[in-house]
Short mmCIF file of C-alpha atoms in Angstrom, two decimals:
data_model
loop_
_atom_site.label_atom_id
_atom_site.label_comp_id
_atom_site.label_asym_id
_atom_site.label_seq_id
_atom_site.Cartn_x
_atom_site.Cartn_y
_atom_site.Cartn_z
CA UNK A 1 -15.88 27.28 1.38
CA UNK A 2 -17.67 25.20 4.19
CA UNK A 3 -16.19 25.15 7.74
CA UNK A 4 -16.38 21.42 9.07
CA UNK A 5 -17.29 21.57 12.67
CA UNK A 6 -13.83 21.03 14.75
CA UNK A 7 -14.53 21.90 18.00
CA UNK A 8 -15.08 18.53 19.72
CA UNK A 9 -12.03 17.07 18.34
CA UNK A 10 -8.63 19.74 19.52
CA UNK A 11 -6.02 17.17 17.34
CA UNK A 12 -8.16 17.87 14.30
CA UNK A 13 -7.88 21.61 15.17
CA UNK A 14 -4.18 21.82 15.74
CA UNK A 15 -4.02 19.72 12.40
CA UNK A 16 -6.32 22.56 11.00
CA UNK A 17 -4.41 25.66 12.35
CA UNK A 18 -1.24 23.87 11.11
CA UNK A 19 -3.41 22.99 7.45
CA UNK A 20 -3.86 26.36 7.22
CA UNK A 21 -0.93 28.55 8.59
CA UNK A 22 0.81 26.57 6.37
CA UNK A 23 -1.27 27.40 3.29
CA UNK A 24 -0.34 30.98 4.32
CA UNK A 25 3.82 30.85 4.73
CA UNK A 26 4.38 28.43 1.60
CA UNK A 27 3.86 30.80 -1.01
CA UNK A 28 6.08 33.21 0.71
CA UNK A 29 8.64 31.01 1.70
CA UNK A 30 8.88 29.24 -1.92
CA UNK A 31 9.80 32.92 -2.88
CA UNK A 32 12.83 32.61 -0.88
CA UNK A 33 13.53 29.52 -2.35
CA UNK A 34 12.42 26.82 0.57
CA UNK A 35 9.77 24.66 0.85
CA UNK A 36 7.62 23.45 4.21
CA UNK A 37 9.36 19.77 4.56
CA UNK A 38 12.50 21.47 4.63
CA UNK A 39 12.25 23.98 7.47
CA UNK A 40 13.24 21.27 10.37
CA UNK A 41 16.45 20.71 8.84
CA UNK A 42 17.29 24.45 8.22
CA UNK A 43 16.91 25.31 11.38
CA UNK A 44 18.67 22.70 12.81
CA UNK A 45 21.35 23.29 10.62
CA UNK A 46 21.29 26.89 11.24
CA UNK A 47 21.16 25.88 15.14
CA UNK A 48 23.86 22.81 15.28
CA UNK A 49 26.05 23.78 12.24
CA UNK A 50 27.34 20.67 10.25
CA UNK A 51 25.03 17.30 11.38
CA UNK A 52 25.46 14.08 10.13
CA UNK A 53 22.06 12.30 8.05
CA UNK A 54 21.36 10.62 10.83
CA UNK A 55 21.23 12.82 12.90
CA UNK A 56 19.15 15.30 10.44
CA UNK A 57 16.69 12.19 10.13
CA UNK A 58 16.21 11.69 13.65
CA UNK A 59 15.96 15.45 14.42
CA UNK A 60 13.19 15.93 12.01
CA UNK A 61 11.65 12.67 13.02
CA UNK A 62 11.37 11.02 9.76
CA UNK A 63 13.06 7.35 8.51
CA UNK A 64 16.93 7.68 6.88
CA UNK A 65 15.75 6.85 3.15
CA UNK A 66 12.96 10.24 3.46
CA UNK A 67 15.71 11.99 4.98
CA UNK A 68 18.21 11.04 2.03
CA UNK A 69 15.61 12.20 -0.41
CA UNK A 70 14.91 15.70 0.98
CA UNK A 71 18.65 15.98 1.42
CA UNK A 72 19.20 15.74 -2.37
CA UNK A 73 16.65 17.91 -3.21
CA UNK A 74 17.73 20.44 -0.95
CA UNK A 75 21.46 19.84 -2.49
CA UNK A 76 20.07 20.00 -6.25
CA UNK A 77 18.51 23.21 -5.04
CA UNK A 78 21.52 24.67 -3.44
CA UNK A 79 20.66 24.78 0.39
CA UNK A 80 22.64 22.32 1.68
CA UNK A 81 26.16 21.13 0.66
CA UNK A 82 27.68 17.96 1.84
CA UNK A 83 31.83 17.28 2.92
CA UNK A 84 32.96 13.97 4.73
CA UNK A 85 32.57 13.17 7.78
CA UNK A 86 36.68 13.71 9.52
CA UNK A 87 35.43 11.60 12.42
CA UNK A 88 33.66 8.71 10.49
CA UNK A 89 35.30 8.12 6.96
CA UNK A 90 32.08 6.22 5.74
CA UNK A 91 29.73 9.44 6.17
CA UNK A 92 29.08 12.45 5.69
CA UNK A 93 28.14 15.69 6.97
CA UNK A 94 25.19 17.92 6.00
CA UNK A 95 25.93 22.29 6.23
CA UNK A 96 24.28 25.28 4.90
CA UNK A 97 25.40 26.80 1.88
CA UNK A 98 26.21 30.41 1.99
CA UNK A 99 22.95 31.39 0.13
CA UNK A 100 20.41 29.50 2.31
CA UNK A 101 22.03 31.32 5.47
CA UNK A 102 21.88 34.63 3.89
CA UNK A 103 17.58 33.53 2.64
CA UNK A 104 16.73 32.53 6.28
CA UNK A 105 16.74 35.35 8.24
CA UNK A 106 13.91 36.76 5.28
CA UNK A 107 12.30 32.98 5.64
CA UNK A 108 12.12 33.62 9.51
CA UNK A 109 10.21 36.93 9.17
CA UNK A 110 7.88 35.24 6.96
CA UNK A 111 7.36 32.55 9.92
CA UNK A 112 7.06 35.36 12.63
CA UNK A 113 4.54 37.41 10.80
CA UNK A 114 2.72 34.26 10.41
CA UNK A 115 2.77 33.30 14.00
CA UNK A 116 1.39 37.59 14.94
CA UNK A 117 -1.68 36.73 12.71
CA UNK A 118 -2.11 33.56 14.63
CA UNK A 119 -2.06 35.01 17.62
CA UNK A 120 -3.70 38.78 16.85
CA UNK A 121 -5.75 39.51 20.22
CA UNK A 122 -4.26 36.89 22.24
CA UNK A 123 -2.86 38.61 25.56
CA UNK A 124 0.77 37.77 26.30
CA UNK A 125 -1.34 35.30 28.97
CA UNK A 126 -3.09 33.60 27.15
CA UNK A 127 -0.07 33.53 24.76
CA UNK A 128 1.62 31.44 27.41
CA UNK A 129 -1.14 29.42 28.22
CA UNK A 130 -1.40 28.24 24.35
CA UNK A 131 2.27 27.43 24.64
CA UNK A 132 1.90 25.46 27.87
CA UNK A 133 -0.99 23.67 26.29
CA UNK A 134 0.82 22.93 23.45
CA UNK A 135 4.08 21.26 24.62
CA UNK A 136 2.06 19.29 26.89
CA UNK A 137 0.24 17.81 23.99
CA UNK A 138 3.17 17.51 22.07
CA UNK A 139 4.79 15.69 25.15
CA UNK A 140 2.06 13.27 25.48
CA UNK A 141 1.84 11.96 21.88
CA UNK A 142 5.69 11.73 22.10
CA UNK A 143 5.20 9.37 24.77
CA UNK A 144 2.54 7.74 23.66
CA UNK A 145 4.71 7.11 19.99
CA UNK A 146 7.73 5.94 22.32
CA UNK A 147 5.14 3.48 24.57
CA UNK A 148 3.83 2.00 20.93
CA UNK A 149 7.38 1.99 19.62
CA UNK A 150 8.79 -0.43 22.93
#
């Protein structure tokens, strides 16, 4: 396979290392049962308990109608199970079932293991410095969405 030449561009090689860590967790994790697109609202599921659509949607950063789709899915496929809303009669809320919780802690090994291979050779330095990197990148395109967004 031929390696296109990423170094002068670091967004196109965070989208690579994410392009291809993912290629490595998916088959594992769609033994478990989950799928990539679904991870941000297991764990925030798994983190928060019971959250509302809304909130799932604006969690994971993606419009309501996406979020309504996954949702479905993920309820067709037994992950998620949905009970009204006692504080807001018009909506509901959004919980784990009791087989997703029991398939995450295997899902989150699978993640781990991934991030180990990553990060083989890396000093616990230079493990820090990657993460310090990271979330400052991450913070800047957040604000540079929310300055395009006002």
């Amino acid at each position: 396979m031929m390696k296109i030449d990423l170094s002068n561009n670091p967004v196109k090689l965070i989208g690579q290392a994410y392009r291809t860590s993912m290629r490595l967790v998916d088959g594992p994790l769609r033994a478990l049962g989950f799928a990539m697109g679904q991870l941000p609202v297991l764990v925030a599921l798994k983190k928060s308990g019971a959250l509302s659509q809304a909130e799932l949607a604006r969690l994971a950063q993606v419009e309501q109608p996406s979020m309504a789709q996954l949702l479905n899915r993920m309820e067709r496929d037994g992950l998620v199970q949905r009970v009204p809303n006692p504080d807001d009669k018009r909506s509901q809320l959004v919980s784990l079932t009791a087989g997703a919780s029991e398939r995450m802690p295997k899902g989150k090994a699978v993640m781990d293991a991934a991030s180990r291979q990553a990060l083989a050779g890396f000093t616990k330095e230079e493990r820090d410095q990657l993460m310090a990197l990271l979330l400052r990148v991450n913070d800047n395109l957040d604000r540079a969405i929310g300055e395009t967004e006002s």
